[in-house]
Protein backbone atom coordinates (compact mmCIF):
# COMPACT_ATOMS: atom_id res chain seq x y z
CA UNK A 1 0.00 0.00 0.00
CA UNK A 2 2.93 2.28 0.61
CA UNK A 3 4.03 1.94 -3.01
CA UNK A 4 0.66 3.08 -4.35
CA UNK A 5 0.94 6.39 -2.50
CA UNK A 6 4.51 6.88 -3.71
CA UNK A 7 3.53 6.17 -7.32
CA UNK A 8 0.59 8.55 -7.09
CA UNK A 9 2.80 11.31 -5.72
CA UNK A 10 5.50 10.72 -8.32
CA UNK A 11 2.98 11.06 -11.15
CA UNK A 12 3.04 14.87 -10.97
CA UNK A 13 6.78 15.23 -11.65
CA UNK A 14 6.44 12.75 -14.51
CA UNK A 15 3.54 14.77 -15.89
CA UNK A 16 5.70 17.88 -15.62
CA UNK A 17 8.51 16.26 -17.58
CA UNK A 18 6.01 15.10 -20.20
CA UNK A 19 4.57 18.63 -20.50
CA UNK A 20 8.04 20.11 -21.00
CA UNK A 21 8.79 17.54 -23.71
CA UNK A 22 5.48 18.27 -25.46
CA UNK A 23 6.29 21.98 -25.41
CA UNK A 24 9.73 21.37 -26.85
CA UNK A 25 8.68 19.08 -29.70
CA UNK A 26 5.20 20.40 -30.51
CA UNK A 27 4.74 21.30 -34.16
CA UNK A 28 4.51 24.95 -35.21
CA UNK A 29 1.19 24.13 -36.84
CA UNK A 30 -0.38 23.67 -33.40
CA UNK A 31 1.34 26.66 -31.80
CA UNK A 32 0.45 29.33 -34.36
CA UNK A 33 -2.91 31.04 -34.23
CA UNK A 34 -5.78 31.07 -36.67
CA UNK A 35 -4.30 33.04 -39.58
CA UNK A 36 -7.70 34.40 -40.57
CA UNK A 37 -8.18 36.32 -37.30
CA UNK A 38 -4.64 37.13 -36.16
CA UNK A 39 -1.40 38.20 -37.79
CA UNK A 40 1.83 37.19 -36.10
CA UNK A 41 4.21 40.17 -36.04
CA UNK A 42 7.35 38.36 -34.87
CA UNK A 43 6.95 34.61 -35.32
CA UNK A 44 10.23 33.61 -33.66
CA UNK A 45 9.43 35.39 -30.38
CA UNK A 46 5.78 34.32 -30.49
CA UNK A 47 6.75 30.65 -30.77
CA UNK A 48 9.39 31.09 -28.05
CA UNK A 49 6.86 32.51 -25.57
CA UNK A 50 4.24 29.92 -26.55
CA UNK A 51 6.69 27.15 -25.73
CA UNK A 52 7.63 28.90 -22.48
CA UNK A 53 4.02 28.51 -21.33
CA UNK A 54 4.41 24.73 -21.64
CA UNK A 55 7.74 24.93 -19.81
CA UNK A 56 6.11 26.96 -17.02
CA UNK A 57 3.27 24.49 -16.58
CA UNK A 58 5.75 21.61 -16.58
CA UNK A 59 7.87 23.39 -13.96
CA UNK A 60 4.71 23.90 -11.88
CA UNK A 61 3.89 20.18 -11.96
CA UNK A 62 7.45 19.23 -11.06
CA UNK A 63 7.58 21.62 -8.09
CA UNK A 64 4.12 20.56 -6.90
CA UNK A 65 5.07 16.88 -7.15
CA UNK A 66 8.33 17.36 -5.27
CA UNK A 67 6.51 19.24 -2.51
CA UNK A 68 4.05 16.37 -2.21
CA UNK A 69 6.86 13.82 -2.12
CA UNK A 70 8.48 15.56 0.86
CA UNK A 71 5.08 15.96 2.59
CA UNK A 72 4.81 19.76 2.49
CA UNK A 73 1.37 21.36 2.50
CA UNK A 74 0.71 22.40 -1.08
CA UNK A 75 -2.51 24.36 -0.69
CA UNK A 76 -0.87 27.80 -0.93
CA UNK A 77 1.76 26.74 -3.47
CA UNK A 78 -0.76 24.97 -5.65
CA UNK A 79 -3.06 27.97 -5.79
CA UNK A 80 -0.69 30.84 -6.46
CA UNK A 81 2.34 29.37 -8.20
CA UNK A 82 0.80 28.59 -11.59
CA UNK A 83 -0.61 32.09 -12.26
CA UNK A 84 2.68 33.63 -11.15
CA UNK A 85 4.44 31.59 -13.81
CA UNK A 86 2.01 31.66 -16.73
CA UNK A 87 0.46 35.17 -16.65
CA UNK A 88 3.66 37.18 -17.35
CA UNK A 89 4.64 34.81 -20.15
CA UNK A 90 1.17 35.04 -21.69
CA UNK A 91 1.21 38.83 -21.56
CA UNK A 92 4.59 38.93 -23.31
CA UNK A 93 3.34 36.51 -25.96
CA UNK A 94 0.43 38.80 -26.85
CA UNK A 95 2.85 41.56 -27.85
CA UNK A 96 3.76 39.63 -30.97
CA UNK A 97 0.27 39.24 -32.49
CA UNK A 98 -2.19 41.68 -34.02
CA UNK A 99 -5.87 41.13 -34.58
CA UNK A 100 -7.00 41.50 -38.20
CA UNK A 101 -10.10 43.69 -38.44
CA UNK A 102 -12.90 42.13 -40.45
Tab-separated table of C-alpha atoms in Angstrom:
chain	number	residue	atom	x	y	z
A	1	UNK	CA	0.000	0.000	0.000
A	2	UNK	CA	2.927	2.284	0.608
A	3	UNK	CA	4.033	1.944	-3.015
A	4	UNK	CA	0.663	3.077	-4.348
A	5	UNK	CA	0.944	6.391	-2.500
A	6	UNK	CA	4.507	6.877	-3.708
A	7	UNK	CA	3.526	6.169	-7.316
A	8	UNK	CA	0.586	8.551	-7.085
A	9	UNK	CA	2.804	11.314	-5.722
A	10	UNK	CA	5.501	10.716	-8.317
A	11	UNK	CA	2.978	11.056	-11.145
A	12	UNK	CA	3.036	14.867	-10.974
A	13	UNK	CA	6.778	15.228	-11.650
A	14	UNK	CA	6.436	12.750	-14.508
A	15	UNK	CA	3.535	14.770	-15.886
A	16	UNK	CA	5.702	17.882	-15.624
A	17	UNK	CA	8.509	16.259	-17.584
A	18	UNK	CA	6.008	15.101	-20.200
A	19	UNK	CA	4.569	18.631	-20.498
A	20	UNK	CA	8.035	20.107	-20.998
A	21	UNK	CA	8.790	17.540	-23.710
A	22	UNK	CA	5.482	18.268	-25.456
A	23	UNK	CA	6.295	21.984	-25.405
A	24	UNK	CA	9.730	21.365	-26.854
A	25	UNK	CA	8.677	19.078	-29.698
A	26	UNK	CA	5.197	20.402	-30.514
A	27	UNK	CA	4.740	21.301	-34.161
A	28	UNK	CA	4.511	24.947	-35.206
A	29	UNK	CA	1.191	24.128	-36.845
A	30	UNK	CA	-0.376	23.668	-33.405
A	31	UNK	CA	1.339	26.660	-31.801
A	32	UNK	CA	0.450	29.332	-34.358
A	33	UNK	CA	-2.906	31.039	-34.231
A	34	UNK	CA	-5.776	31.069	-36.671
A	35	UNK	CA	-4.297	33.036	-39.577
A	36	UNK	CA	-7.701	34.396	-40.569
A	37	UNK	CA	-8.182	36.319	-37.304
A	38	UNK	CA	-4.637	37.133	-36.158
A	39	UNK	CA	-1.405	38.197	-37.789
A	40	UNK	CA	1.830	37.187	-36.100
A	41	UNK	CA	4.210	40.169	-36.035
A	42	UNK	CA	7.351	38.359	-34.868
A	43	UNK	CA	6.954	34.612	-35.317
A	44	UNK	CA	10.233	33.607	-33.660
A	45	UNK	CA	9.426	35.391	-30.382
A	46	UNK	CA	5.776	34.316	-30.492
A	47	UNK	CA	6.752	30.648	-30.771
A	48	UNK	CA	9.390	31.086	-28.047
A	49	UNK	CA	6.863	32.505	-25.566
A	50	UNK	CA	4.240	29.922	-26.555
A	51	UNK	CA	6.691	27.154	-25.729
A	52	UNK	CA	7.634	28.900	-22.481
A	53	UNK	CA	4.021	28.510	-21.327
A	54	UNK	CA	4.415	24.734	-21.640
A	55	UNK	CA	7.737	24.927	-19.806
A	56	UNK	CA	6.106	26.958	-17.016
A	57	UNK	CA	3.273	24.493	-16.584
A	58	UNK	CA	5.755	21.613	-16.580
A	59	UNK	CA	7.871	23.388	-13.964
A	60	UNK	CA	4.711	23.895	-11.881
A	61	UNK	CA	3.888	20.180	-11.957
A	62	UNK	CA	7.455	19.233	-11.063
A	63	UNK	CA	7.579	21.619	-8.085
A	64	UNK	CA	4.124	20.563	-6.899
A	65	UNK	CA	5.066	16.878	-7.152
A	66	UNK	CA	8.330	17.359	-5.272
A	67	UNK	CA	6.509	19.235	-2.514
A	68	UNK	CA	4.048	16.374	-2.213
A	69	UNK	CA	6.863	13.817	-2.116
A	70	UNK	CA	8.478	15.561	0.861
A	71	UNK	CA	5.081	15.964	2.587
A	72	UNK	CA	4.812	19.761	2.494
A	73	UNK	CA	1.374	21.357	2.497
A	74	UNK	CA	0.714	22.396	-1.081
A	75	UNK	CA	-2.506	24.361	-0.695
A	76	UNK	CA	-0.871	27.795	-0.927
A	77	UNK	CA	1.756	26.740	-3.469
A	78	UNK	CA	-0.760	24.974	-5.648
A	79	UNK	CA	-3.064	27.966	-5.795
A	80	UNK	CA	-0.689	30.837	-6.464
A	81	UNK	CA	2.345	29.374	-8.196
A	82	UNK	CA	0.801	28.594	-11.595
A	83	UNK	CA	-0.610	32.091	-12.256
A	84	UNK	CA	2.684	33.632	-11.154
A	85	UNK	CA	4.444	31.587	-13.812
A	86	UNK	CA	2.006	31.663	-16.729
A	87	UNK	CA	0.461	35.169	-16.651
A	88	UNK	CA	3.656	37.179	-17.351
A	89	UNK	CA	4.638	34.806	-20.149
A	90	UNK	CA	1.170	35.040	-21.692
A	91	UNK	CA	1.215	38.829	-21.560
A	92	UNK	CA	4.587	38.932	-23.306
A	93	UNK	CA	3.337	36.511	-25.961
A	94	UNK	CA	0.433	38.800	-26.849
A	95	UNK	CA	2.846	41.558	-27.848
A	96	UNK	CA	3.756	39.629	-30.971
A	97	UNK	CA	0.274	39.239	-32.492
A	98	UNK	CA	-2.193	41.680	-34.024
A	99	UNK	CA	-5.871	41.133	-34.579
A	100	UNK	CA	-7.002	41.498	-38.199
A	101	UNK	CA	-10.102	43.691	-38.442
A	102	UNK	CA	-12.899	42.132	-40.451
